[in-house]
Short mmCIF file of C-alpha atoms and ligand atoms in Angstrom, two decimals:
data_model
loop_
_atom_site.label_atom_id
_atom_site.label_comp_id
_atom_site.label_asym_id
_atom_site.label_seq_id
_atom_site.Cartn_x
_atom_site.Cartn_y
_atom_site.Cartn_z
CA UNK A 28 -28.74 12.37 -4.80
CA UNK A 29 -29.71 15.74 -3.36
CA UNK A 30 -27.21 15.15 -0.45
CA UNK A 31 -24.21 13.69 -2.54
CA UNK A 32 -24.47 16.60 -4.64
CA UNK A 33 -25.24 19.16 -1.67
CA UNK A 34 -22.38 17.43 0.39
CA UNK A 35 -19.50 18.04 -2.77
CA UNK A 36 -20.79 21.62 -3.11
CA UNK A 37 -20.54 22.42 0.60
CA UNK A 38 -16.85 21.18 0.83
CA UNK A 39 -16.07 23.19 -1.60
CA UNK A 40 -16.63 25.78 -0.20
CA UNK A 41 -20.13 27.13 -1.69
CA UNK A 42 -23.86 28.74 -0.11
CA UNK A 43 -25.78 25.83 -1.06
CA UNK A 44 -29.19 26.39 -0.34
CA UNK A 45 -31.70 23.86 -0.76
CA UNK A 46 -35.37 24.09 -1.79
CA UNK A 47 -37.82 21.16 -1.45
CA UNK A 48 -41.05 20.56 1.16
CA UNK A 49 -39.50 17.78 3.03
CA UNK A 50 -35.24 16.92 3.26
CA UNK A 51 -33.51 13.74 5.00
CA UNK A 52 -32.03 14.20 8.19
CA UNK A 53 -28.70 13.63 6.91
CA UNK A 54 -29.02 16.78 4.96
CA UNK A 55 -30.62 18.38 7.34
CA UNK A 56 -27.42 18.11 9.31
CA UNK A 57 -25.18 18.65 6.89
CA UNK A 58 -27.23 22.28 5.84
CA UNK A 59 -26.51 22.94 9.42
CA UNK A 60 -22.85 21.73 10.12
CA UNK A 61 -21.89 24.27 7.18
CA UNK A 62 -24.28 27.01 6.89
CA UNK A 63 -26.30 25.80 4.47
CA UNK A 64 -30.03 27.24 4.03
CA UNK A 65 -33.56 24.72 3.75
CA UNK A 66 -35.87 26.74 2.33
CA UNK A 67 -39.21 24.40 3.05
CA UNK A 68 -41.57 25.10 0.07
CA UNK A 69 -41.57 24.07 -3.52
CA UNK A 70 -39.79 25.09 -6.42
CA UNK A 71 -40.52 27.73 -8.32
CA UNK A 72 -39.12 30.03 -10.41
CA UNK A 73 -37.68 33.46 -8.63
CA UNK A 74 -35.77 30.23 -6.68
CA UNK A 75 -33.07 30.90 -9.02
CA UNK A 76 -32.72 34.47 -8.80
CA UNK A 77 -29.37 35.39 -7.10
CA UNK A 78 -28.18 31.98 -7.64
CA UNK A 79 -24.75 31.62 -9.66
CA UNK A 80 -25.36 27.64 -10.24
CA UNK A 81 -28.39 25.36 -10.33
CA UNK A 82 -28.59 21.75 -9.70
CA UNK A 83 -32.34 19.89 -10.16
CA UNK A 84 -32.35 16.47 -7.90
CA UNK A 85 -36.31 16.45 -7.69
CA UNK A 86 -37.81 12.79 -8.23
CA UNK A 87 -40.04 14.25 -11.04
CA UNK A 88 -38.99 14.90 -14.52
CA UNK A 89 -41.11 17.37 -15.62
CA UNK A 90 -40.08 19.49 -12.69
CA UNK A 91 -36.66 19.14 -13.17
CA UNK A 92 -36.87 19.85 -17.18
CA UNK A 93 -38.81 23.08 -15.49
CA UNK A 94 -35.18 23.66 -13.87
CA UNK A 95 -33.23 23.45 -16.70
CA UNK A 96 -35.71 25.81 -19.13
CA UNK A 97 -35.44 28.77 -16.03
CA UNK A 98 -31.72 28.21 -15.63
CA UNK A 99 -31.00 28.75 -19.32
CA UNK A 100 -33.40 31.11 -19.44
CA UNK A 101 -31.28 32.83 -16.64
CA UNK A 102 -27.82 31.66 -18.49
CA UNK A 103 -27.28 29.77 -15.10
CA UNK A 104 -24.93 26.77 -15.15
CA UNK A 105 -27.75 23.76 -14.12
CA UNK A 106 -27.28 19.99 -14.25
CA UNK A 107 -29.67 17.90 -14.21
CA UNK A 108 -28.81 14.62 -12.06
CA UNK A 109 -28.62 11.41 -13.97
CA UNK A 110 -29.49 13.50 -17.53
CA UNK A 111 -26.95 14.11 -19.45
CA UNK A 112 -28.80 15.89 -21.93
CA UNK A 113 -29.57 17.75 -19.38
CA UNK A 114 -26.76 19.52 -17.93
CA UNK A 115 -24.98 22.12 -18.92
CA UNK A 116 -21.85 21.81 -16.60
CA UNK A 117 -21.08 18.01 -15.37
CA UNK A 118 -19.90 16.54 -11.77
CA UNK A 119 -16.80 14.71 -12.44
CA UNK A 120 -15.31 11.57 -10.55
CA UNK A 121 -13.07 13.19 -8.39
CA UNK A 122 -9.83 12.07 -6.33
CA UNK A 123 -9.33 14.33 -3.42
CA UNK A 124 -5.67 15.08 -2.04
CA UNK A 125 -6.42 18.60 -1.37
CA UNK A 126 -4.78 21.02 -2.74
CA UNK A 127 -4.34 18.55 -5.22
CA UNK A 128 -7.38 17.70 -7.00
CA UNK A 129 -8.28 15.66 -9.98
CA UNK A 130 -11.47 14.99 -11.79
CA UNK A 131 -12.45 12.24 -14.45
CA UNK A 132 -14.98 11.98 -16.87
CA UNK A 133 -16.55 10.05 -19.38
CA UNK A 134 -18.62 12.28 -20.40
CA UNK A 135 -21.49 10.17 -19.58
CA UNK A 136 -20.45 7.43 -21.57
CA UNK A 137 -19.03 5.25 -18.97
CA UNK A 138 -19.27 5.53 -15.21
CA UNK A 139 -17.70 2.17 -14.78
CA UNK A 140 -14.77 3.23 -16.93
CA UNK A 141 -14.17 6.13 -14.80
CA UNK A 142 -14.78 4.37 -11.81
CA UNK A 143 -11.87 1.71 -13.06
CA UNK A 144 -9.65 4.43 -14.41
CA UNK A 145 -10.59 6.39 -10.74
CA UNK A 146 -8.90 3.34 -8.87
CA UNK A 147 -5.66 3.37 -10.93
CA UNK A 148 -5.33 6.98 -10.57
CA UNK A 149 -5.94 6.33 -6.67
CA UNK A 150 -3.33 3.90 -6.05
CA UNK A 151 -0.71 5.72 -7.91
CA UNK A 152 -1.18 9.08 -6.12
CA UNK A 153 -0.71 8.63 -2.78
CA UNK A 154 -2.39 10.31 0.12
CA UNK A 155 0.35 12.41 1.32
CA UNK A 156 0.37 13.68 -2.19
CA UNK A 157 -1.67 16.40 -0.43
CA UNK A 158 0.89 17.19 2.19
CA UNK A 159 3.12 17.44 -0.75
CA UNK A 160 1.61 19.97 -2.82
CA UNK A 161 1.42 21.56 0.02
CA UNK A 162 4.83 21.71 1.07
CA UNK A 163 5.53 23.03 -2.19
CA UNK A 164 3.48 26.01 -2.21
CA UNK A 165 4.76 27.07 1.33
CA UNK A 166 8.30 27.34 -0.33
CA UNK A 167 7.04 28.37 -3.39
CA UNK A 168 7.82 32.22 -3.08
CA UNK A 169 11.60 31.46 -1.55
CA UNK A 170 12.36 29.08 -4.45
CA UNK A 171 11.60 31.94 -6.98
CA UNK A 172 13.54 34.61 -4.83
CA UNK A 173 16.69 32.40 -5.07
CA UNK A 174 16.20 30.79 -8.70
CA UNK A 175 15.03 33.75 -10.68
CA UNK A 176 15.70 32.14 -13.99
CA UNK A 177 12.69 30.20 -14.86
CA UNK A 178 14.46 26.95 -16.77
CA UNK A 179 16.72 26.47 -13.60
CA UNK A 180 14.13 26.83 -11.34
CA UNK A 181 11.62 24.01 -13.15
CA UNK A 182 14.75 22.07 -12.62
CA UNK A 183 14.63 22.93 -8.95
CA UNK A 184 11.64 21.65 -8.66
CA UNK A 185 11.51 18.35 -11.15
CA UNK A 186 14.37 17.45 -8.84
CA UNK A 187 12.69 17.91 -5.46
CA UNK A 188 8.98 16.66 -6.28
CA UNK A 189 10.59 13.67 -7.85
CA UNK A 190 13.20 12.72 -5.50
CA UNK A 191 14.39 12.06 -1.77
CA UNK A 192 13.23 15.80 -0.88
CA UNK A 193 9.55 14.32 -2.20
CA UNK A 194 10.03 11.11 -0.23
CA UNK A 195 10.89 12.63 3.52
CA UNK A 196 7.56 14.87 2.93
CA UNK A 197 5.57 11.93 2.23
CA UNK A 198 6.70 10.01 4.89
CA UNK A 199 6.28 12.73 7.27
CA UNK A 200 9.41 14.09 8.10
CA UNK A 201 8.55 17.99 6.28
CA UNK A 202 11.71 19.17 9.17
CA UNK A 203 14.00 17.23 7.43
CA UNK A 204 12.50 18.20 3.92
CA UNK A 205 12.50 21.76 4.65
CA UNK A 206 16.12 21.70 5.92
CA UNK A 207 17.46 20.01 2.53
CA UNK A 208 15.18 22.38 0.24
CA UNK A 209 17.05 25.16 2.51
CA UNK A 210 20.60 23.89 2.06
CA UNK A 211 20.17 23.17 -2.00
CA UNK A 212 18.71 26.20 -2.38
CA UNK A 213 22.19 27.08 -1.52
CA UNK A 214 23.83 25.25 -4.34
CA UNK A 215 21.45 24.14 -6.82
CA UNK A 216 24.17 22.38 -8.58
CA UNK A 217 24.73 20.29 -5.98
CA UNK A 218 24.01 16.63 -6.59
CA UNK A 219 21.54 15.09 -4.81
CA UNK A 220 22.64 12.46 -1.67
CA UNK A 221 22.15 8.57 -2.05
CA UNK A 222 19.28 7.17 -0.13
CA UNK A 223 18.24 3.72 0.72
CA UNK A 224 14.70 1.77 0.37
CA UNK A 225 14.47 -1.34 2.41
CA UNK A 226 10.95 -2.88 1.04
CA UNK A 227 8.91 -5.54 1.98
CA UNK A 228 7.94 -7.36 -1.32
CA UNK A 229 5.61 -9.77 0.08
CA UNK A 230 5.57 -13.29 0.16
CA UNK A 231 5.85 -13.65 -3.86
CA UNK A 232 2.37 -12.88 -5.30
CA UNK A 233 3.42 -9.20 -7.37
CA UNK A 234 -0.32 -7.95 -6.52
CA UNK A 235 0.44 -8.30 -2.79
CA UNK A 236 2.77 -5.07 -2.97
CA UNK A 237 2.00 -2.12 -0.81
CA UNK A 238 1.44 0.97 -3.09
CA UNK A 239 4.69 2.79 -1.33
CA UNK A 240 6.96 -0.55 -2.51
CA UNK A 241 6.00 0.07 -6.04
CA UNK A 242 6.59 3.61 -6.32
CA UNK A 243 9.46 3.71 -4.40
CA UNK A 244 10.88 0.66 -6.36
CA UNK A 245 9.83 2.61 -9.09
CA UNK A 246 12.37 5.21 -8.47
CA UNK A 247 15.60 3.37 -8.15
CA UNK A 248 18.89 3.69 -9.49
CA UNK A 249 20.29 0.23 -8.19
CA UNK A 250 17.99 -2.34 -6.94
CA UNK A 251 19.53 -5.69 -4.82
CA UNK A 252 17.02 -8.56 -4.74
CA UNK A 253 16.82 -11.89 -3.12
CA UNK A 254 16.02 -15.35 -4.43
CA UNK A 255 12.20 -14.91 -2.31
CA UNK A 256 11.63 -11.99 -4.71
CA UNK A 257 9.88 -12.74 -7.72
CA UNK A 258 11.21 -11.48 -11.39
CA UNK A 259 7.76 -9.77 -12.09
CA UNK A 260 8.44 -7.40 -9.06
CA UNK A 261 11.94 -6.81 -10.03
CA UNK A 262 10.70 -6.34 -13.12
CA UNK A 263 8.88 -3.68 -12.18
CA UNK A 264 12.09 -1.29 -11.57
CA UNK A 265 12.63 1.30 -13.86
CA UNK A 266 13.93 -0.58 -17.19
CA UNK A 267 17.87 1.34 -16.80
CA UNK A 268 18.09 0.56 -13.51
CA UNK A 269 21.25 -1.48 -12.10
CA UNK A 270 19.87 -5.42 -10.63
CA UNK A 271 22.39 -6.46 -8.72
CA UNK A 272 21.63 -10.24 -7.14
CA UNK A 273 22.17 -10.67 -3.67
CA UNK A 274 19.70 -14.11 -2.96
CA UNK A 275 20.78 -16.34 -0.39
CA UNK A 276 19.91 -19.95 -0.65
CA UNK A 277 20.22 -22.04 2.64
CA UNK A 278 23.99 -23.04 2.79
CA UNK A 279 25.05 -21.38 0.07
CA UNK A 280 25.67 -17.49 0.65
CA UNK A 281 25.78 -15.83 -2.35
CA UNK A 282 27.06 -12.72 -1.40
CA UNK A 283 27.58 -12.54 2.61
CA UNK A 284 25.65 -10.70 4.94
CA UNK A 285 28.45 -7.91 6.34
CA UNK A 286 28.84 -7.79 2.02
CA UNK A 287 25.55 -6.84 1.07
CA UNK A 288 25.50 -3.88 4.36
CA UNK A 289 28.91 -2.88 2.72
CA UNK A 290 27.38 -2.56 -0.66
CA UNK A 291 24.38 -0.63 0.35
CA UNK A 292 26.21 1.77 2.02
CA UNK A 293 28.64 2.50 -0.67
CA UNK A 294 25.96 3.08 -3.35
CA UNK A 295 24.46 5.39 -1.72
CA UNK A 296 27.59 7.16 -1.20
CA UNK A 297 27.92 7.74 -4.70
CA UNK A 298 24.49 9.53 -4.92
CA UNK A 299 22.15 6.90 -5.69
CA UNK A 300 18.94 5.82 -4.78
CA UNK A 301 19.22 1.96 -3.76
CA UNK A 302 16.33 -0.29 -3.49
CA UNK A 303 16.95 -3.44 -1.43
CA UNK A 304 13.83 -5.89 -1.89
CA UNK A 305 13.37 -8.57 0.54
CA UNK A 306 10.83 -11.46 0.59
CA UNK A 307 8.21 -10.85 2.84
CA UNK A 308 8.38 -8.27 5.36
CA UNK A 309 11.85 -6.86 5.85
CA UNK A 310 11.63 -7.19 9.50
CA UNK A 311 10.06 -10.45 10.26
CA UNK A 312 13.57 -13.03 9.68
CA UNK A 313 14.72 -10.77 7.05
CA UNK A 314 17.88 -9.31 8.37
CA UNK A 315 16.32 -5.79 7.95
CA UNK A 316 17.92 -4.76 10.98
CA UNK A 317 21.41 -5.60 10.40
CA UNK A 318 21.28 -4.05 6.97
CA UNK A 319 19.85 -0.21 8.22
CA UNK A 320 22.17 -0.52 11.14
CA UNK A 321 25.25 0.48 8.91
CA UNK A 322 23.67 2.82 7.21
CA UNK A 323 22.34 4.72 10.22
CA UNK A 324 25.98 4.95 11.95
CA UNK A 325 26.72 6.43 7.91
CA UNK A 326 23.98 8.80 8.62
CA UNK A 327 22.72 7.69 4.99
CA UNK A 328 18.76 8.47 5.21
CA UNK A 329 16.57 5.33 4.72
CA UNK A 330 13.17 3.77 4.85
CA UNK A 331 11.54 0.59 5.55
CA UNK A 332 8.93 -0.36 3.92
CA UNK A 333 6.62 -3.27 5.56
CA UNK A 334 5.41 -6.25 3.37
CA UNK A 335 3.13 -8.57 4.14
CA UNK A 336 4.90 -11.80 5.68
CA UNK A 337 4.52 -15.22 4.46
CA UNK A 338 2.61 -16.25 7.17
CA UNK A 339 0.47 -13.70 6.25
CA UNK A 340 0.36 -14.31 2.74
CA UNK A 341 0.63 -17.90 2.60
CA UNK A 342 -2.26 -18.66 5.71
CA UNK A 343 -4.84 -16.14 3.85
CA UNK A 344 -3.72 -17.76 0.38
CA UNK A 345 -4.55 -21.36 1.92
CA UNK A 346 -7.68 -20.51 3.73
CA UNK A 347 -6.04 -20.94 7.33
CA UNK A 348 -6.96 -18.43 9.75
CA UNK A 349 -4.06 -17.95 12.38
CA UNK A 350 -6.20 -16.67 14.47
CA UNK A 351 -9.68 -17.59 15.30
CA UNK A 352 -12.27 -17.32 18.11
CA UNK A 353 -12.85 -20.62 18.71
CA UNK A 354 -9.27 -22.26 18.17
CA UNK A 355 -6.87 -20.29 18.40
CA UNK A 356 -6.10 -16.84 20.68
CA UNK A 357 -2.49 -16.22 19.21
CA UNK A 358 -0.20 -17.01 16.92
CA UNK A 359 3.69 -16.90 17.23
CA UNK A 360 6.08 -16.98 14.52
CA UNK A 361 9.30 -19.52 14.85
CA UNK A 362 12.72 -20.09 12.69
CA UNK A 363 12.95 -23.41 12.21
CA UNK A 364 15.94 -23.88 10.56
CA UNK A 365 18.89 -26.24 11.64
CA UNK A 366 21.74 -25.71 13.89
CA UNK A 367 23.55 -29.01 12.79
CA UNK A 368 21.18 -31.38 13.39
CA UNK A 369 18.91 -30.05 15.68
CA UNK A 370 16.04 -26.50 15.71
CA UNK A 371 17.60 -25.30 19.19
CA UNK A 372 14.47 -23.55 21.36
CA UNK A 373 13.00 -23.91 24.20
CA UNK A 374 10.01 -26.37 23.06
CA UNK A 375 8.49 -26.41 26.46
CA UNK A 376 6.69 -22.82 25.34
CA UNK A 377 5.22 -24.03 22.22
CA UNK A 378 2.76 -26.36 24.40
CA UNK A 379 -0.25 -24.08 24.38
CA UNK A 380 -3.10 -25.77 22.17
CA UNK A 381 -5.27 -22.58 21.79
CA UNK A 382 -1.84 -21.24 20.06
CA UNK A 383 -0.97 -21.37 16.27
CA UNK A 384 2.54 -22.22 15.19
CA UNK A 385 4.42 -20.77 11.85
CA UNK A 386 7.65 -22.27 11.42
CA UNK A 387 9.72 -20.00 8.81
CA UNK A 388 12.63 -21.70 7.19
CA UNK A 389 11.71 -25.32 8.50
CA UNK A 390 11.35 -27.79 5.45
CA UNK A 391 14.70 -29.51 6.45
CA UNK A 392 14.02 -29.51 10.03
CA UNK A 393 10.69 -30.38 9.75
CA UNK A 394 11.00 -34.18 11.16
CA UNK A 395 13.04 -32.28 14.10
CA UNK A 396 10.34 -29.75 14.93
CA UNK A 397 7.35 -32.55 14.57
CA UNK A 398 8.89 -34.53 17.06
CA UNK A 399 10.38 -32.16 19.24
CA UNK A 400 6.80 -30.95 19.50
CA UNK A 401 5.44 -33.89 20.39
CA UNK A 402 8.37 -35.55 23.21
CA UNK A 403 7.32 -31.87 24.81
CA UNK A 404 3.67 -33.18 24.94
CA UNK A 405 2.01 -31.86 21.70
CA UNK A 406 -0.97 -34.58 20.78
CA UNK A 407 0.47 -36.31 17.86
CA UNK A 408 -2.94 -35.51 16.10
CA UNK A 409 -2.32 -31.92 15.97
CA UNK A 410 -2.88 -30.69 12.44
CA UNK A 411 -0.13 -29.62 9.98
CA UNK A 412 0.02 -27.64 7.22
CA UNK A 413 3.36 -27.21 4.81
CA UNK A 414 2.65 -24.19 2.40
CA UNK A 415 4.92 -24.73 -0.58
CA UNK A 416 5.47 -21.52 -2.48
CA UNK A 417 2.53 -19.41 -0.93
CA UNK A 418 0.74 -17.10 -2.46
CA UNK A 419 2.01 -17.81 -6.55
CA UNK A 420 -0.04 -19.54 -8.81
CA UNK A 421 1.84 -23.49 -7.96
CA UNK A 422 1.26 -22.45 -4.64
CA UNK A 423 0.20 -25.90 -2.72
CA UNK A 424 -0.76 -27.12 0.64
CA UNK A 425 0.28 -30.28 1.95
CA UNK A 426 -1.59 -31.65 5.33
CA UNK A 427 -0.89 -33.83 7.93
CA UNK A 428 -0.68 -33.98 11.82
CA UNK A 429 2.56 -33.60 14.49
CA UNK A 430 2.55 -37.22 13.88
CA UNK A 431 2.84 -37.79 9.82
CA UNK A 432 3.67 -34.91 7.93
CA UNK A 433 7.47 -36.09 8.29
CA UNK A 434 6.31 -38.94 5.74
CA UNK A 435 3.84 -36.31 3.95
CA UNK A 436 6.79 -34.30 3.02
CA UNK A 437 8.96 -37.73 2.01
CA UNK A 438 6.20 -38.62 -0.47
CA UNK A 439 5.41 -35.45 -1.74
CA UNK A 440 9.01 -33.83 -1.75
CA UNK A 441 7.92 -29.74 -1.39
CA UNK A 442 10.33 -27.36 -2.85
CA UNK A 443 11.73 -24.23 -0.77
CA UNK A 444 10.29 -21.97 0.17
CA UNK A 445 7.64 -23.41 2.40
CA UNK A 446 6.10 -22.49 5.93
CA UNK A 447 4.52 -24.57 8.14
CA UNK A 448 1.98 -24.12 10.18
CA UNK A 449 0.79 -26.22 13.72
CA UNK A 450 -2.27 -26.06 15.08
CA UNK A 451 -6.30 -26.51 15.10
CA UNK A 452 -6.66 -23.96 12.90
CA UNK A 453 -5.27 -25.82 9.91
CA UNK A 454 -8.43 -28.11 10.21
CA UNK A 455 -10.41 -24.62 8.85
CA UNK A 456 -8.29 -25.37 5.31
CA UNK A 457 -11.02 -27.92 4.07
CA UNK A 458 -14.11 -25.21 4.17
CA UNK A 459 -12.41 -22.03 3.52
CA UNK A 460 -9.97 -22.46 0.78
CA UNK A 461 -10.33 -23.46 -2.78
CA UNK A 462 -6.94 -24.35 -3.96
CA UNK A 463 -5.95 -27.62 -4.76
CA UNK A 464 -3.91 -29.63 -2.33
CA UNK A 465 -2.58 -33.36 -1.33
N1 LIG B 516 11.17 -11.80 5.49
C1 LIG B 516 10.47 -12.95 5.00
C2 LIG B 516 10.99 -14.23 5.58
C3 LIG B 516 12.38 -14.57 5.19
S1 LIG B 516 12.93 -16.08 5.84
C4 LIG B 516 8.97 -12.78 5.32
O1 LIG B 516 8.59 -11.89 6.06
O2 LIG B 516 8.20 -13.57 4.80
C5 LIG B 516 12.62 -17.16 4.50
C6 LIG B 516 11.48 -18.10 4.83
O3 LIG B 516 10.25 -17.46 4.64
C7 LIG B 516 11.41 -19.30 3.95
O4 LIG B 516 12.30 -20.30 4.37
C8 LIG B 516 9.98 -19.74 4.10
O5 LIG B 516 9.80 -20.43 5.31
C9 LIG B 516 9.28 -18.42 4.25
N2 LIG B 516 8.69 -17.99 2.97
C10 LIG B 516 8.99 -16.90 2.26
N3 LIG B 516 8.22 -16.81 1.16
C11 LIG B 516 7.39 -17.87 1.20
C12 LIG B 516 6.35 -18.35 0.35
N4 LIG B 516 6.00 -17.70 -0.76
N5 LIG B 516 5.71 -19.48 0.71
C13 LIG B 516 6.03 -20.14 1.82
N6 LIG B 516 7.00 -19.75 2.65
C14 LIG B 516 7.68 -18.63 2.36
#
């Protein structure tokens, strides 16, 4: 306790110095690392004299009620550690992202509450919320200098700590932010530039969102979405912004690929902040790149925003391990959709046993790709998995080998989308997962 409470003190910047006959090492070290004093005796009264704020962590009540008499006595501040009724100044639950700083309490009522309410606070403020306080104070002078008018300069800065100024800080790029503060400081009238979001929305399950998808989706003016999206994630856009659906079901394009790029890029001409969601991770057989490439010759700023792949998702979701010590050393991820009638690859490179499979995109081919696997010299008893809608709630997980899943999948008739996975580590399914399957 002594050291928790010594350790907050000294990073904030305090003299902490500590009186007991014997202190742990860690301590010890930590008195040392920042100038802190041991003063090897016990307690007793004059202790407090010259002190500006007491904190009693002895093992033995009656000593540490002695504390908190002499402090009051002394009108020092003095908490008493794990008594409330004790303490006359409390250590709240606090979330660090210095210079920001925030602190929770429950007054003692509930330190589970807190703790809950600590973890919600957590994930909506990210880290580089720091950085951006920061960034803000550095300008802080030269935005007052310029807008002298306090109204119009609140504006200023509702504007920039909300909006693509806030975003290039947090993701790093404080050049770039400085150079736009610089040239609106010019004309403050000037409307903000469109910017574009590429996110990863994972494989479907909403709680498999990174933090910096929901916050970002969060701040949309448009959002496009695909059919692998779920509606609880679009759902999760501000309730005025524009969903525009772009989903693409195999063979039947809703809206083309060169027609989506053309879209992105002329929304965020007109100033707004577009949000394009993509199953999975934008990168991994997502057409990320295509879509960014337009937009980069544009010189219209973007992210990308990783999500966790249904391989990923799905594997974890169904308790098989792509990779794993004894069966499997890598793992390599393969389209397996149809070109006519046939998955064109080379299948002489997908021979290696100790190496896991994950066909995207490969219901329909999936008689193809067993036997292709197998004329290439795959043993027709290597496992199969078929992951139908991984990761949500009807997710299920069909098995088989090289050999019958062709006929699994006639019987059991899986609905898109599904992923399928080849290799030894599929046998793992029966101890480690606990959803029901076929
Ligand atoms: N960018 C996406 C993949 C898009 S390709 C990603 O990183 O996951 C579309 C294919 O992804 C589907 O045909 C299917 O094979 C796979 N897929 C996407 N979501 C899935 C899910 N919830 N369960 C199983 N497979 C999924």
């Amino acid at each position: 306790m002594a050291t928790r409470k010594a350790r907050l003190l000294l990073r904030a910047g305090s003299n902490v110095t500590v009186v007991a006959p014997q202190i742990s090492a860690e301590l010890e070290q930590l008195l040392a690392d920042h100038g802190g004093v041991w003063q090897q005796s016990r307690y007793q009264e004059t202790d407090l004299h010259g002190k500006k704020l007491v904190v009693a962590a002895t093992p033995e009540r009656a000593t540490n009620e002695q504390i908190y008499r002499h402090a009051m006595a002394l009108s020092l501040p003095v908490n008493v550690v794990d008594a409330p009724e004790l303490c006359s100044f409390i250590f709240p639950s606090i979330i660090d992202r210095d210079p920001l700083l925030i602190a929770i309490t429950s007054s003692g009522k509930s330190p589970v509450l807190t703790r809950i309410l600590r973890r919600k606070i957590e994930a909506m403020v990210p880290a580089a919320y720091g950085r951006l306080a920061e960034f803000a104070g550095r300008f802080r002078q030269l935005v007052k200098e310029h807008i002298v008018q306090d109204t119009p300069r609140r504006l200023f800065w509702e504007q920039a700590m909300d909006g693509t100024l806030a975003e290039q800080v947090l993701a790093g790029r404080e050049q770039q932010a400085e150079a736009q503060l610089r040239e609106r400081l010019q004309d403050t009238h000037a409307l903000h530039g469109g910017e574009v979001y590429l996110i990863g929305a994972g494989p479907g399950d909403p709680d498999l969102m990174t933090f910096k998808a929901a916050r970002l989706l969060q701040s949309a003016d448009v959002v496009l979405y695909d059919r692998l999206v779920s509606p609880v994630i679009v759902d999760m856009a501000r309730r005025d912004a524009q969903r525009i659906y772009v989903g693409k079901k195999r063979a039947d394009h809703t809206v083309a690929q060169t027609d989506i790029n053309q879209l992105l890029l002329e929304l965020a001409q007109q100033g707004k902040r577009v949000v394009r969601l993509k199953g999975g991770d934008p990168f991994i057989f997502g057409r990320g790149g295509e879509e960014i490439e337009l937009l980069a010759k544009h010189r219209i700023p973007f992210q990308v925003v990783p999500g966790i792949t249904a391989a990923n998702g799905a594997a974890c979701y169904a308790g098989i391990p792509l990779t794993h010590r004894d069966y499997a050393q890598s793992v390599r991820f393969v389209a397996g959709y149809l070109k006519g009638d046939k998955v064109e690859h080379d299948w002489s490179v997908f021979q290696s046993t100790t190496e896991t499979l994950v066909f995207y995109m490969g219901l329909v081919g999936l008689p193809v790709i067993c036997e292709q696997l197998q004329a290439h010299g795959r043993s027709p008893d290597t496992p199969v998995a078929l992951v139908e809608h991984g990761t949500l709630l009807k997710q299920r997980v069909l098995l088989g080998t090289l050999a019958t899943m062709a006929e699994v999948v006639e019987r059991e008739k899986p609905t898109a989308p599904t992923l399928i996975i080849v290799g030894d580590v599929v046998r793992l399914h029966e101890d480690l997962s606990w959803f029901g399957e076929v």
